[in-house]
XYZ file of C-alpha atoms in Angstrom:
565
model
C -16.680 1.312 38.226
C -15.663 -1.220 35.834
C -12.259 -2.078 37.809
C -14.735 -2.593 40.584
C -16.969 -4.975 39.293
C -14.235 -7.291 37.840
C -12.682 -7.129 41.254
C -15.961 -8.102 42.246
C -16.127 -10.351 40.395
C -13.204 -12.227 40.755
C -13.245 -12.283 44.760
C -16.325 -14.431 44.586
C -15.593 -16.895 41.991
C -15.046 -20.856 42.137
C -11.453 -20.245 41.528
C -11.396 -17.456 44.126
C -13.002 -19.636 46.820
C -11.149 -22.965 45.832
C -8.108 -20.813 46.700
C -8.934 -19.827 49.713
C -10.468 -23.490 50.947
C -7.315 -25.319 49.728
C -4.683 -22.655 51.707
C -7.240 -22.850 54.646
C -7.586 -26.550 54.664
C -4.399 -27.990 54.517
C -3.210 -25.251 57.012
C -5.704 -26.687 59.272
C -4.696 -30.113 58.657
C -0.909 -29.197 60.138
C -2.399 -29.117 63.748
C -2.219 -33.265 62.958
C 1.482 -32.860 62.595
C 2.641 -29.968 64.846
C 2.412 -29.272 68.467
C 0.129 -26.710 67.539
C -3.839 -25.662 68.098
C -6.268 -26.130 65.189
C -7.175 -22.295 66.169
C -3.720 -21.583 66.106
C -3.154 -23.222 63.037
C -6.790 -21.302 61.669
C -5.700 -18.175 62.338
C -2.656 -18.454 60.287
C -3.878 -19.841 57.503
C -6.720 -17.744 57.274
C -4.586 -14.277 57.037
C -2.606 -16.190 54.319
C -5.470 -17.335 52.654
C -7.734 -14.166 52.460
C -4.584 -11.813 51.496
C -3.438 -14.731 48.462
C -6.833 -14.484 47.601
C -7.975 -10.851 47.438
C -4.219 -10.051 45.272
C -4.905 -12.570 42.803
C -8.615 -11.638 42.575
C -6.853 -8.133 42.124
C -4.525 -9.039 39.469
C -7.456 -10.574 37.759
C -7.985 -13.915 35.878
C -5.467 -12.872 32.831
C -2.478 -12.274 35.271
C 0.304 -14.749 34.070
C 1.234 -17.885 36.746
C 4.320 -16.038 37.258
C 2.581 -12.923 39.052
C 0.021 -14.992 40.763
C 2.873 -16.294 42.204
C 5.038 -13.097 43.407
C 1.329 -12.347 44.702
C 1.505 -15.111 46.817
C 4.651 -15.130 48.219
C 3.840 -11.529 49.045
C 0.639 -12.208 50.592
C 2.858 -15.328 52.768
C 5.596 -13.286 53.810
C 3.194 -10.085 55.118
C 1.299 -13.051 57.023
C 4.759 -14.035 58.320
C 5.693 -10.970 59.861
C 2.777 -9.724 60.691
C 1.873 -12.458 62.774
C 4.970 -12.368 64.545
C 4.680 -9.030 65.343
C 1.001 -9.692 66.495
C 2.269 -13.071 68.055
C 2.428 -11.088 71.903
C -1.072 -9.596 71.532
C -2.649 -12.745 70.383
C -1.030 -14.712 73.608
C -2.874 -12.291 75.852
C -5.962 -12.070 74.889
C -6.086 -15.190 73.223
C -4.085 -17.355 74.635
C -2.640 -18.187 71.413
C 1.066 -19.371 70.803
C 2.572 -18.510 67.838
C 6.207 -18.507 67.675
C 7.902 -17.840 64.109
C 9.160 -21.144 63.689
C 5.223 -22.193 64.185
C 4.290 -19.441 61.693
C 6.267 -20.392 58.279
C 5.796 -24.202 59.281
C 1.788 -23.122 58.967
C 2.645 -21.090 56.053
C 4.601 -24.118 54.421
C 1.043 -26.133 54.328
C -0.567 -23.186 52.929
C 1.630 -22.921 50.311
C 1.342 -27.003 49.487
C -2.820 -25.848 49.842
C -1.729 -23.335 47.301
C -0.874 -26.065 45.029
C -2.928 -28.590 45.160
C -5.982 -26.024 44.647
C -4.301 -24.424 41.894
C -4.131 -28.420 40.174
C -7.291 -28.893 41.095
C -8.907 -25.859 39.416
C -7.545 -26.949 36.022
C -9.308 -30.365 36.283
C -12.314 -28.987 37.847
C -13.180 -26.085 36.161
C -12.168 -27.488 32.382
C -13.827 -24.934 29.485
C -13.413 -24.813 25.677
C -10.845 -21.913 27.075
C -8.538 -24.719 28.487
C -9.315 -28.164 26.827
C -6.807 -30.361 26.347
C -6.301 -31.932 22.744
C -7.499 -34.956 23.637
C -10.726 -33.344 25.155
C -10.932 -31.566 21.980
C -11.491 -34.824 20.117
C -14.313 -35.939 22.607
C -16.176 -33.174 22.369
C -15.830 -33.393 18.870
C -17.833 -36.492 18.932
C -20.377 -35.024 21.439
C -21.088 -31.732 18.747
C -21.141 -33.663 15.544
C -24.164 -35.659 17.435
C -25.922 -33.230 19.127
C -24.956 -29.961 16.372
C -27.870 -28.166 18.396
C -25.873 -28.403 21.461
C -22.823 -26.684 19.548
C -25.351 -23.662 18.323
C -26.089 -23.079 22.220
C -22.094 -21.886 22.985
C -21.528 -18.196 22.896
C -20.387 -17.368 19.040
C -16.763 -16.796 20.246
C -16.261 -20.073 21.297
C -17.455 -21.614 18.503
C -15.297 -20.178 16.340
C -12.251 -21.610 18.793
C -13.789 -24.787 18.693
C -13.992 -24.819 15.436
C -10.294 -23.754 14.759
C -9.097 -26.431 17.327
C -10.716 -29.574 14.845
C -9.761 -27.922 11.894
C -6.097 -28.156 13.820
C -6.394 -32.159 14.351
C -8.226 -32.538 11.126
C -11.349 -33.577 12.399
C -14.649 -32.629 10.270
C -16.611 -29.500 10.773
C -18.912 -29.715 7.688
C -22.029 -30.762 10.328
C -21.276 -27.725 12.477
C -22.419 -23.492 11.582
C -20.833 -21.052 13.219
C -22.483 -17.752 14.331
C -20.558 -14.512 13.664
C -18.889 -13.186 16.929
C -20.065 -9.138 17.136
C -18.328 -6.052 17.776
C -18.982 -6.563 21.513
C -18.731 -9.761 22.073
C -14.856 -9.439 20.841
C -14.471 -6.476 23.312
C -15.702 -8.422 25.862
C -13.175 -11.188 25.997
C -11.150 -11.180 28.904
C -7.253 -10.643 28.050
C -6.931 -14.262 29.132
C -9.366 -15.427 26.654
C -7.809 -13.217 23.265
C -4.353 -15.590 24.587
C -5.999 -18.397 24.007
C -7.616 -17.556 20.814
C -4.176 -16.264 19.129
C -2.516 -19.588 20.309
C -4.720 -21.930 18.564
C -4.216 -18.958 15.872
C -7.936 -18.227 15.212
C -8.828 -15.444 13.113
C -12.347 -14.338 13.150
C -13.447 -11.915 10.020
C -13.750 -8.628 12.080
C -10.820 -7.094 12.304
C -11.434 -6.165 15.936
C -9.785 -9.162 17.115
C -6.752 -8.835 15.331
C -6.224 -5.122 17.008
C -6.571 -6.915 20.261
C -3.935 -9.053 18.940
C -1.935 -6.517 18.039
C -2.699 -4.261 22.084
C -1.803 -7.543 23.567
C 1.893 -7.421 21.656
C 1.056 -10.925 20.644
C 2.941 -12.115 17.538
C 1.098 -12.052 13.932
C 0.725 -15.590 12.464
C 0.277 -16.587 8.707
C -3.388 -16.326 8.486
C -3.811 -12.974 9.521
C -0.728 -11.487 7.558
C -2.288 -10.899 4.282
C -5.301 -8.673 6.893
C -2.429 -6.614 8.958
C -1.738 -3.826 6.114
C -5.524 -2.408 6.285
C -6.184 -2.322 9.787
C -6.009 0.783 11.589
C -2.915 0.412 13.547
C -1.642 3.102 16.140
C 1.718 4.136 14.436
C 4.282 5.359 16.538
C 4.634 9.424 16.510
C 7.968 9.674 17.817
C 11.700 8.234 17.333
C 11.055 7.475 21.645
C 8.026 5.496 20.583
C 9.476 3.743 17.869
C 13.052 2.672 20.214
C 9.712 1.442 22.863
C 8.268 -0.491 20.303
C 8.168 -4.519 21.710
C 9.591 -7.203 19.466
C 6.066 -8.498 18.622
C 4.877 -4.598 17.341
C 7.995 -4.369 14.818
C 6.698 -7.940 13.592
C 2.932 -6.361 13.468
C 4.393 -2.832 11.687
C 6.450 -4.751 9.465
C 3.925 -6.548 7.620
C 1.485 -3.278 7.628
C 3.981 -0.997 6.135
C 5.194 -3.812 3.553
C 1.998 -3.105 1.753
C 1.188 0.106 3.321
C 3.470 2.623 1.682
C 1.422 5.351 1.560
C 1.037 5.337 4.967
C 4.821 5.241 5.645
C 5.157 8.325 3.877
C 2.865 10.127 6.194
C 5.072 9.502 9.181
C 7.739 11.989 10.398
C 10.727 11.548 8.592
C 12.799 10.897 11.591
C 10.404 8.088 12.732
C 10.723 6.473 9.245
C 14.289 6.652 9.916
C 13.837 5.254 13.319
C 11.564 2.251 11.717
C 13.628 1.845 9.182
C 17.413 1.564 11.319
C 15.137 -0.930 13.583
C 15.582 -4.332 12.050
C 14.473 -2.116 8.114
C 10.572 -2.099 9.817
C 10.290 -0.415 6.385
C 12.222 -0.889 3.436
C 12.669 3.069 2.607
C 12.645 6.170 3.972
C 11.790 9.757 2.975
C 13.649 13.017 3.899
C 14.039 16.050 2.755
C 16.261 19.842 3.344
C 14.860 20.328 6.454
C 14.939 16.095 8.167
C 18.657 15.735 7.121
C 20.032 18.680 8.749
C 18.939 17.179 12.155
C 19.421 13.221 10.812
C 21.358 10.791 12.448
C 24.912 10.714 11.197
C 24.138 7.145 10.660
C 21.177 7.704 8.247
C 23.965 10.068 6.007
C 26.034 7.125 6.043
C 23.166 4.879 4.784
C 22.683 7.450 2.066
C 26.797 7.264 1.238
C 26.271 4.568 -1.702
C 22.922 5.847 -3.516
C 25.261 9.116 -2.933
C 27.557 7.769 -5.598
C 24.814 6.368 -8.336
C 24.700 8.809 -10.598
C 21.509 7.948 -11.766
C 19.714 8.354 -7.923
C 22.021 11.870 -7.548
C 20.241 13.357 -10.432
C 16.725 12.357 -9.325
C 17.135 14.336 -6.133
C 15.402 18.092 -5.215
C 18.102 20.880 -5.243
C 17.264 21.456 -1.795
C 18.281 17.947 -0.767
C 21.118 17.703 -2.750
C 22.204 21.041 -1.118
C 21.833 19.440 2.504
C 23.454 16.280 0.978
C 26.797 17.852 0.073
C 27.079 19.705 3.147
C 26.099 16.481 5.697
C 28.611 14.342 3.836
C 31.376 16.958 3.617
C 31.214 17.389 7.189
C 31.678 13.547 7.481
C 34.546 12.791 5.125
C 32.152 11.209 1.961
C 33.183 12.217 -1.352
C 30.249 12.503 -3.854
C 31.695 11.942 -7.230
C 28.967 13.444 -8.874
C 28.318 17.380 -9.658
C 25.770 19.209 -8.094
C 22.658 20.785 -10.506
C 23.068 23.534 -12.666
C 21.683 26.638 -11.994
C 22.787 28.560 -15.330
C 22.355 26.682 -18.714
C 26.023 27.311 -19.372
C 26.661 24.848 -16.963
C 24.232 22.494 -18.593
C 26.267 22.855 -21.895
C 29.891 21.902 -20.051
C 28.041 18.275 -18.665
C 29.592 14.870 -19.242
C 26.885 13.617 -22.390
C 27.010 10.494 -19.621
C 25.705 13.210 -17.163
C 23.660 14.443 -19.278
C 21.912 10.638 -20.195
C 21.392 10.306 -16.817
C 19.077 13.520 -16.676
C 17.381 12.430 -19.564
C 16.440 8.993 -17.390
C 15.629 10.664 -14.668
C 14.873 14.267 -14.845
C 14.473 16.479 -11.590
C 11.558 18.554 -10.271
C 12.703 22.400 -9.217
C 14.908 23.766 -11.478
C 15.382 26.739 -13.055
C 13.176 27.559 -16.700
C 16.184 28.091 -18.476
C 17.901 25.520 -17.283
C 15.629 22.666 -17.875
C 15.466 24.378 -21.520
C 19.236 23.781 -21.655
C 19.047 20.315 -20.819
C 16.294 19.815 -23.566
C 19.018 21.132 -25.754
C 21.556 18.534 -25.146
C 18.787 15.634 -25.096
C 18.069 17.021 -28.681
C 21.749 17.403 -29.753
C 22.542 13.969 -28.164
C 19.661 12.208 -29.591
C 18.046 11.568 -26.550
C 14.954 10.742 -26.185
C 12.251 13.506 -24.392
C 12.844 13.212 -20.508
C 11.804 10.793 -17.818
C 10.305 8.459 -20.755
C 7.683 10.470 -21.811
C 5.720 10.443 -24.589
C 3.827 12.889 -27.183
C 0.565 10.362 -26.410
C 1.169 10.769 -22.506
C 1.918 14.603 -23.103
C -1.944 14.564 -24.897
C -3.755 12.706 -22.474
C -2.508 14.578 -19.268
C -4.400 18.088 -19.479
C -1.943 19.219 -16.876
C 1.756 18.110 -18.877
C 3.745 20.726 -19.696
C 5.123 20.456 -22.662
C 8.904 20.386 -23.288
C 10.006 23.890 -24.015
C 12.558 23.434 -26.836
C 14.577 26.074 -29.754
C 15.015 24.343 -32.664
C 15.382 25.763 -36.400
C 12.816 23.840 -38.876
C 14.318 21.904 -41.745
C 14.894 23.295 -44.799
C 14.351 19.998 -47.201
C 12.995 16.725 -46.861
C 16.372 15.348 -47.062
C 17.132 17.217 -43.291
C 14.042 15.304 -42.535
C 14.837 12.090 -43.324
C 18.327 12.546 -41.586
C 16.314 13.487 -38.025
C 17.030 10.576 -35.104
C 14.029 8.739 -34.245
C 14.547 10.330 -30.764
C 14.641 13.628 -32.339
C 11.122 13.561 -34.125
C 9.358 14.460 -31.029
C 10.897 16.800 -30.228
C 10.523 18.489 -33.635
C 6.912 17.799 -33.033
C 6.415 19.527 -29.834
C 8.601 22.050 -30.538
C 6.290 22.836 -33.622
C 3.161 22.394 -31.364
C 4.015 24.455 -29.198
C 5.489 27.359 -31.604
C 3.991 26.969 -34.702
C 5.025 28.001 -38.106
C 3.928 24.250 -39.935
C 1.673 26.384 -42.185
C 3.839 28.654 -43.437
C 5.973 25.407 -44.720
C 5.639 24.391 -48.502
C 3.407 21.122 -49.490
C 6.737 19.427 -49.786
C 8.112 20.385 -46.319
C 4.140 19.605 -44.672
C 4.667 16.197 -46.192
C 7.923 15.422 -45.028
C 7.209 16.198 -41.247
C 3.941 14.240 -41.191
C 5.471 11.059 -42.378
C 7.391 10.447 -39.358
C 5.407 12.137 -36.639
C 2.501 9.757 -38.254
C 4.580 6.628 -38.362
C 6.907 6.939 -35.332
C 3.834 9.227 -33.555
C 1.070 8.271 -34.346
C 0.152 12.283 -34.321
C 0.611 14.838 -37.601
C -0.595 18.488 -38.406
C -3.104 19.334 -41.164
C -2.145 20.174 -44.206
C -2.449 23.679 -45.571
C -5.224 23.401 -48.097
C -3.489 26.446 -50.218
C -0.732 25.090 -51.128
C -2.408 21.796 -52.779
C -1.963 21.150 -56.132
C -2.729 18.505 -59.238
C 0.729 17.750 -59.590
C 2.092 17.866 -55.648
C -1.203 16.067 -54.643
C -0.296 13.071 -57.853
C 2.921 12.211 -56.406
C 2.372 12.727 -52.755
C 3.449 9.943 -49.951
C 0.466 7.555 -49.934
C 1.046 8.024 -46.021
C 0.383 11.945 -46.986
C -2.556 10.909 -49.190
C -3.861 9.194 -45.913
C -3.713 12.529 -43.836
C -5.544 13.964 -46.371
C -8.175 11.643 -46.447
C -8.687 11.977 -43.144
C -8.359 15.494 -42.934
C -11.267 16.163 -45.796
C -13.251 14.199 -44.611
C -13.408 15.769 -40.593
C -13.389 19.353 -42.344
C -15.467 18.686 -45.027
C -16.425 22.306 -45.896
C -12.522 22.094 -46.989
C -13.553 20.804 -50.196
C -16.027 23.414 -51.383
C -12.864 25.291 -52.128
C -10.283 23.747 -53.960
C -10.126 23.479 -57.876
C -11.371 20.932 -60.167
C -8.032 20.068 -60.770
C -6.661 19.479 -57.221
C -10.487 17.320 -56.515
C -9.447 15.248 -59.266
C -5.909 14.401 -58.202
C -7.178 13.696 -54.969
C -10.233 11.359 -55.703
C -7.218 9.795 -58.308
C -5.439 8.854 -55.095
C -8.319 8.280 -52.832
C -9.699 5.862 -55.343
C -6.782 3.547 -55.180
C -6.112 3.650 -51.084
C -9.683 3.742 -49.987
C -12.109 1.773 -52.484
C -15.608 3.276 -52.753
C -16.876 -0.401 -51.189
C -14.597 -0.133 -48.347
C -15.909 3.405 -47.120
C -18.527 4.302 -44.274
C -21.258 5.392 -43.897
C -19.856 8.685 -42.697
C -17.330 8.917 -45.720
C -19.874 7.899 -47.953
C -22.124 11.027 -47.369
C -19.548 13.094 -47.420
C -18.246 12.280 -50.828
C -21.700 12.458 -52.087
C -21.884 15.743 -50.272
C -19.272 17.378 -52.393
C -19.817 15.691 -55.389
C -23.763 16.577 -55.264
C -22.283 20.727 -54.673
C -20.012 20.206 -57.594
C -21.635 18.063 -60.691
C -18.292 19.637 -63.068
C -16.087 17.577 -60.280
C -18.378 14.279 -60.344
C -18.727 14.664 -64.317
C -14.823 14.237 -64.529
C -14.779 11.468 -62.472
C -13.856 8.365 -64.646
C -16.540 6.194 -65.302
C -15.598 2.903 -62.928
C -15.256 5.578 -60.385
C -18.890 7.546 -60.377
C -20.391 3.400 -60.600
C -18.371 2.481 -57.394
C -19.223 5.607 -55.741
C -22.636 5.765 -56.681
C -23.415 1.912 -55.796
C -22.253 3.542 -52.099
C -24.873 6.182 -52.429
C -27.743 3.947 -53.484
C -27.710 2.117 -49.894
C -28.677 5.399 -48.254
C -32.429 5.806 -50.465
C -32.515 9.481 -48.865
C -29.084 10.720 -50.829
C -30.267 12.557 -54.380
C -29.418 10.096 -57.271
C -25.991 11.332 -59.151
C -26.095 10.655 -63.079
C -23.753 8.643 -64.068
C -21.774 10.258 -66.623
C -18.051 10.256 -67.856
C -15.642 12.368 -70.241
């Protein structure tokens, strides 16, 4: 219906009917200069005329000059001939004479009709759709006087008004533009969205840019930065894809150049296809299954990241498989060995093999295997895989942690001779296996230094093994776990000795000053101190003043006597 009513529409318009009285006319007017009838002449020129007219008025006001044209001489040359071939028939019962040399000399006036009419239509029937610059400028002056006027025009053609000062400069401040709607952008004619891309206007809706884009016009500056969130038809197939217009690639381009996500959910032989096509994208993914079927072009492609050790590493075992036998078939040589799949193999690796693992570790191999490899990375003081770290292993709920045999050391001199790329490993090795309790004080104290320094991380301390004279010349980094560590399990302290209290309040007293502790720590020491008056009575006396100064700011904490040996 709606093919129709544009028909409809077209056959009785001004341009429609200019066409037809211009081919008419001037066909009329040859009678003048041939020794022709003016009905002879008429009939002519009328065939020509109504079959011009009713193709163009088919083809619609957004056909190109070029097809308006092949329209006409179609319409001309089935006038032509069928005239002649009428030409008997018409002489009988008309008494008309038309001979063919009569016939295209008619047809030659039509044509100049054709013309003239078509000339005449673009000074006659001048719209914001077809304004010359120069018009632009007067009615420029006409809006900024009358604004009102300007708020009449449909919202669409303000905004192209608009856009054409901005173009010369002119001033716009006077003028409000309405916002174009959903429908009033689907109801531009094809013709129309032409005109609006080449004076480059760019409304907010998005809707015009996708007619834009149906139209395979070209994407200019402003819109660029818009293209990658649209919702573009992608192409589904490599046939699509080798269809695809120079103007699309230019539109796809710019969408997947921000868009990767959506690149990825393509077809792996269509990224290919996008990607062989002028690099549409700037990757591609594949996998096993694509590159049994890929292009031998697309293995080639793959020949140099083929040969980077680091990128051969990084790929599944399944690719890699598919690799190996794609390239052998094609003469590449891949200097690099394929993945273990026992951890004796591990062992034999180049340590630069190895490094490269430990860069860029693999998903899909074997549990023993990736336990080998944590091996080496130990041995070769190598940091833990991929760049990880104990903090990222604590805040992802989902990490596995590295799965690692290691023997504990035996002193704190082994300790102190561990690689700063070996303490986490120690550490996660011992979170994940335990046995840091059954180590002495000494041993406890050692292995906390550096996973606190270097991790920011350390284990408890076994309460058990304290004593006066291992807590007096502890690490005042250990003394700072403690701290910490009574004061978060405060029921701790209810069960150590006198003795061991005393040491550690010693300590405490000289890294955390009674009038630099908080509220928190505060209660707490009054707390213990409050359950055990034979503790607080050995206190020394600068001690129970500075602590009990603390306690005084908090009226609801039982006075403590002071008191001293």
């Amino acid at each position: 219906m709606s093919s129709i009513s544009n028909y409809s529409k077209n056959i009785f318009s001004k341009e429609s009917a200019l066409n037809f009285a211009g081919t008419v006319g001037t066909g009329l007017l040859s009678a003048r200069f041939l020794p022709i009838s003016i009905k002879e002449a008429g009939v002519v020129s009328a065939a020509a005329g109504t079959l011009s007219t009713m193709g163009q008025a088919l083809l619609g006001k957004d056909a190109s000059t070029f097809k308006k044209g092949l329209v006409t001489i179609g319409a001309f040359a089935l006038t032509y001939f069928g005239t002649a071939a009428l030409a008997p028939t018409l002489a009988t019962r008309f008494a008309l004479t038309l001979t063919p040399q009569f016939i295209g000399k008619i047809l030659a006036f039509n044509a100049l009709g054709q013309v003239v009419s078509f000339g005449l239509a673009k000074i006659l029937f001048v719209t914001s759709w077809n304004m010359s610059d120069a018009q632009i400028k007067t009615l420029h002056e006409t809006y900024t006087k009358d604004t009102e006027l300007f708020t009449k025009l449909p919202a669409v053609e303000q905004q192209l008004i608009i856009q054409r000062f901005k173009k010369q400069e002119l001033d716009v401040a006077a003028l409000t533009c309405e916002k174009p709607s959903a429908e009033d952008i689907a109801a531009l004619t094809e013709s129309e969205v032409r005109t609006l891309h080449q004076h480059e206007v760019a409304l907010e809706d998005d809707a015009l840019l996708l007619r834009y884009f149906e139209l395979n016009l070209k994407p200019f500056e402003a819109i660029e930065k818009r293209i990658p969130r649209l919702d573009l038809k992608q192409p589904e197939t490599v046939e699509e894809v080798e269809a695809l217009s120079e103007e699309k690639l230019a539109w796809y381009k710019l969408y997947f150049a921000d868009n990767d996500d959506a690149r990825k959910k393509l077809p792996h032989d269509v990224q290919w296809a996008l990607y062989a096509k002028d690099k549409v994208v700037s990757t591609y993914s594949f996998n096993a299954d694509s590159l049994k079927t890929a292009p031998d072009a697309q293995i080639h492609d793959l020949e140099n990241p083929m040969k980077c050790l680091s990128w051969w590493v990084d790929t599944y075992p399944s690719t890699q498989k598919a690799l190996v036998e794609r390239a052998k078939a094609l003469g590449i040589e891949i200097p690099h060995p394929v993945h273990p799949t026992k951890p004796e193999e591990v062992s034999s690796l180049d340590p630069k093999v190895v490094e490269a693992y430990n860069k860029k570790f693999p998903s899909g191999l074997d549990k023993e295997v990736v336990k080998a490899f944590n091996q080496r990375f130990y041995e070769l003081k190598l940091p833990l895989p991929n760049g990880q770290t104990i903090a990222q292993l604590y805040k992802n709920k989902d990490a596995t942690w590295p799965q690692i045999t290691l023997e504990l050391p035996k002193t704190p001199d082994e300790v102190a001779k561990l690689d700063v790329n070996q303490i986490p490993w120690m550490y996660a090795f011992i979170r994940e296996n335990g046995g840091f309790n059954s180590l002495s004080f000494e041993m406890q104290s050692a292995l906390n230094d550096p996973f606190s320094t270097h991790l920011s991380r350390r284990f408890w301390f076994n309460f058990d093994k304290l004593t006066f004279e291992n807590v007096s010349s502890a690490s005042e980094r250990t003394i700072s776990i403690l701290h910490d560590q009574l004061h978060i399990k405060s029921d701790k302290w209810k069960g150590l000795s006198p003795a061991v209290i005393g040491a550690l309040d010693a300590r405490f007293a000289k890294q955390f000053p009674a009038d630099k502790l908080s509220e928190e720590q505060a209660r707490k020491y009054h707390m213990l101190f409050a359950s055990k008056p034979e503790c607080w009575g050995a206190l020394p006396k600068a001690r129970q003043q500075a602590l009990r100064q603390q306690f005084n700011k908090y009226p609801e904490l039982k006075e403590l006597r002071v008191n001293w040996r």
